[in-house]
Each structure stands twice: as C-alpha cells, then as structure tokens.
XYZ file of C-alpha atoms in Angstrom:
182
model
C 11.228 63.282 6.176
C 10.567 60.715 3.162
C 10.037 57.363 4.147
C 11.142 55.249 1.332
C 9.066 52.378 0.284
C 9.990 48.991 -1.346
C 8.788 45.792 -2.028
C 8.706 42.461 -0.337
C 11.685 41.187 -1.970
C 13.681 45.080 -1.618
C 12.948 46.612 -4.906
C 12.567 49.981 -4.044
C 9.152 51.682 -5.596
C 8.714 55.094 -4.572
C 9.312 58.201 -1.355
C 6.295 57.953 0.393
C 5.498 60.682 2.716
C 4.472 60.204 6.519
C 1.288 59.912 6.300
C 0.669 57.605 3.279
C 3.664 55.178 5.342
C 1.210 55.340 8.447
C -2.041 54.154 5.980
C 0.261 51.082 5.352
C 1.109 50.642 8.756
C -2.596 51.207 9.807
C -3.608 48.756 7.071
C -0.811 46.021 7.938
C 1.024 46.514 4.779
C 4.327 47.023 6.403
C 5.830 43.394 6.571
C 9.640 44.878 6.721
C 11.369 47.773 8.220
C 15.054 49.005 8.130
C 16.834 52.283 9.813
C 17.216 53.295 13.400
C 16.081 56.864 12.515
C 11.969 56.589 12.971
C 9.393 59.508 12.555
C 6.854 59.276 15.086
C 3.574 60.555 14.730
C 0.942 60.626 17.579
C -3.434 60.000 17.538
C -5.572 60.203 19.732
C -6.225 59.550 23.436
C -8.152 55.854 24.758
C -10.238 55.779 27.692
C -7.165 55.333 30.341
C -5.799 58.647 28.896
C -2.902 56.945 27.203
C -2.144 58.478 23.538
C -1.542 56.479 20.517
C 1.444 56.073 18.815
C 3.083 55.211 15.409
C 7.180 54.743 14.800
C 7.708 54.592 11.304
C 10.952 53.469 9.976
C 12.994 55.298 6.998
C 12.456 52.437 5.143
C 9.424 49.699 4.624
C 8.714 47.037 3.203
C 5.228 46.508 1.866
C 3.166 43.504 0.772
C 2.890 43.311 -3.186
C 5.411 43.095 -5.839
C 5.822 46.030 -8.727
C 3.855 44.572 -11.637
C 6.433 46.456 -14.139
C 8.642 44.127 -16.756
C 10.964 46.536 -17.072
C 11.713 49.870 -15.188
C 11.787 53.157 -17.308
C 12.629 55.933 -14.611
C 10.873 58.704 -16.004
C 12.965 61.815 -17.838
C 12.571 65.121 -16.550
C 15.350 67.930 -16.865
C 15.717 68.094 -13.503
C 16.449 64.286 -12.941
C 18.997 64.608 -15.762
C 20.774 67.397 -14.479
C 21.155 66.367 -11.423
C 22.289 62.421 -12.742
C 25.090 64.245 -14.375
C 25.681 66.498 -11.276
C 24.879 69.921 -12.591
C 27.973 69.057 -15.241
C 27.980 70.220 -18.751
C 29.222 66.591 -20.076
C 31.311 68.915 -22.964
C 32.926 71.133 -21.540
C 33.037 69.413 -17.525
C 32.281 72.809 -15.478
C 29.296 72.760 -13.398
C 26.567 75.474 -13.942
C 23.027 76.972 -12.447
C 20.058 75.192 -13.283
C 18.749 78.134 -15.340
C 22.051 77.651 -17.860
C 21.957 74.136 -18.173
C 20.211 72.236 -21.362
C 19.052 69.107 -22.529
C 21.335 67.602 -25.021
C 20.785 64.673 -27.692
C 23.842 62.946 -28.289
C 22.243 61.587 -32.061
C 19.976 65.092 -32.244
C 16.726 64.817 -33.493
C 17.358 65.554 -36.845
C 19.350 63.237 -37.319
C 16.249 60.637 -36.061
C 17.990 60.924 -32.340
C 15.377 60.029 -29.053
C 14.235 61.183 -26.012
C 15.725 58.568 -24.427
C 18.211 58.777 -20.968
C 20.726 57.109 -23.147
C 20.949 60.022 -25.839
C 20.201 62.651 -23.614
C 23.267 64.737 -21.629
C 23.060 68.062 -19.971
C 24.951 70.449 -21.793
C 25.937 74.252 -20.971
C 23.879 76.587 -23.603
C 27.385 77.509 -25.026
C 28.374 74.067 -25.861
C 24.670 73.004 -26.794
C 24.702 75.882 -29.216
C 27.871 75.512 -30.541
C 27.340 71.475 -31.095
C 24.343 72.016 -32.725
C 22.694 69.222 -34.637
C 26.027 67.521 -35.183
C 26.921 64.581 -33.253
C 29.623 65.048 -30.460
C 32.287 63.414 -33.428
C 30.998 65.665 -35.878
C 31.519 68.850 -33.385
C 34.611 67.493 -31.926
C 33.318 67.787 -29.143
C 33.861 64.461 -27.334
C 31.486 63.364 -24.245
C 33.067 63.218 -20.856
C 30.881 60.677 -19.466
C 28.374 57.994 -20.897
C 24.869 58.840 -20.754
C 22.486 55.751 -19.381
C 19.560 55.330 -17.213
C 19.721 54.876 -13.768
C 18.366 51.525 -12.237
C 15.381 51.757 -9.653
C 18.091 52.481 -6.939
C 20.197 55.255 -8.394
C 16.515 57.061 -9.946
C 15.332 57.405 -5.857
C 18.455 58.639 -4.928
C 18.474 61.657 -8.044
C 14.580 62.430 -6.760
C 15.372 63.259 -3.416
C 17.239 65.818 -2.396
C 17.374 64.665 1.066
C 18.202 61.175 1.987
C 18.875 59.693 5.779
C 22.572 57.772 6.104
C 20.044 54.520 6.416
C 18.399 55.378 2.961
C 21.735 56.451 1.188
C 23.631 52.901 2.641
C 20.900 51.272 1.047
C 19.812 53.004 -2.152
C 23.561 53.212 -3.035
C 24.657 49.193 -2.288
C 22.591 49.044 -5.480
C 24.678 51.459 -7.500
C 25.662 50.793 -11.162
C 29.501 52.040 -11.345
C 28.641 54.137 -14.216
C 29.056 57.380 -11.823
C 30.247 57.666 -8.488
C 27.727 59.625 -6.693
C 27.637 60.947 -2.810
C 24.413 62.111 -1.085
C-alpha cells in the first residue's frame, strides 16, 4: 500500500511508501491525516512486554510547503499512455503497451516539443502513416486535447493502485479535460 503524501495546505507531493510515512510519523512530521483504511506496522517490545505500534493513514499531511513555482509533472511514455487510457488519440481503439507510440502533434521537424501539450499516444499505424505532418495536414484529426495533468490527476496516472480514500480525494481535484475512473 502507498501512502500518499501532501502538504500542509493539501497539495499533494508524492506516494510515499510505508516506511518513509512511519520516518515522518517517528519524526512528528505528520500534522494531518485522512482515510479510515490505515497500514499498521509493529516495533519492538518495552519492558512490560507490550509491543509498539504505528497506524498510518492513506493519506498525510506533512509540515513544509513544496518550494516549486510551477508544477511540471514529469513525461514518461508510460504516464502518457496511460493519461490517454491506452487510446490511440487517431484512430480511438485502445492497444498493448508494446504498440503504442509517442506522438508530436507539431513534430519535431517542424520545431514541435517534448512537451505534454504536443505529445499524444498514437498506434504505430497511425504514427506512421501521420508522419511529420500535422494532424490537419494528415487529415487525421485528434480525438482528444493533449494537456498536462495538474498535481492531482499526475498521482492518480503514477499509481496503479489507489484506495477509495485516495481516489475521492486525488479526483475532487480533477481538471474536466478527461473523465477518468480508478
């Protein structure tokens, strides 16, 4: 189970694992907690026999505020397949990882960036067959808008498995530029 931490204020920052959640409950870090699901984790014994123990909620909140201006999730193929669900944003069928590709809306040759809002994940049929044209010059119009995802919709693509207390959270923070479901 990820636990996932945010800030003070609710930002969320990162998926923490157990044990780096229980070195901020250990070093009173932890000023917030939501969920009802806890992990519990157990140390060792005091000299009445009685063993420690540590609840950790799915979600903290931890002292400190994210010292980013602005928040650039970062780009990986997997994050951008899954943003656009496995969906070849040409032709709309889903595929297998292995035949999906990353697609520049403006291609490079044309002076096109890596950049989440030029980037869609194309089949390798349409991807070939678009070439470097743009999706007007293929006729080949885009079924969705490619954008990046806040802070709240870039924890949700890099986890695969999310509590109900995580997903209510993570996804009250939803653009409406998809509709996604854990």
């Amino acid at each position: 189970m990820k636990i996932l931490q945010l800030t003070q204020s609710g930002q969320p920052q990162r998926w923490l694992n157990r044990q780096a959640a229980a070195s901020l409950y250990a070093s009173d870090r932890v000023i917030w907690e939501l969920g009802s699901a806890t992990s519990t984790m157990f140390g060792g014994f005091d000299r009445s026999g009685k063993q420690s123990r540590l609840d950790i909620a799915p979600i903290i909140a931890c002292s400190g505020e994210l010292k980013r201006k602005r928040f650039v999730p970062a780009l990986s193929n997997r994050l951008l397949f899954r943003r656009d669900d496995d969906r070849c944003l040409y032709c709309g069928y889903q595929h297998p990882y292995s035949e999906l590709t990353r697609d520049h809306v403006l291609p490079k040759a044309q002076g096109g960036l890596d950049r989440w809002e030029n980037l869609v994940t194309a089949c390798r049929a349409c991807n070939h067959h678009k070439g470097n044209r743009t999706p007007e010059q293929a006729n080949m119009p885009l079924l969705a808008v490619p954008f990046a995802p806040n802070p709240f919709e870039f924890l949700f693509l890099d986890n695969r498995n999310i509590l109900a207390d995580q997903m209510e959270y993570l996804s009250s923070s939803f653009s409406s530029k998809r509709n996604w479901a854990a």
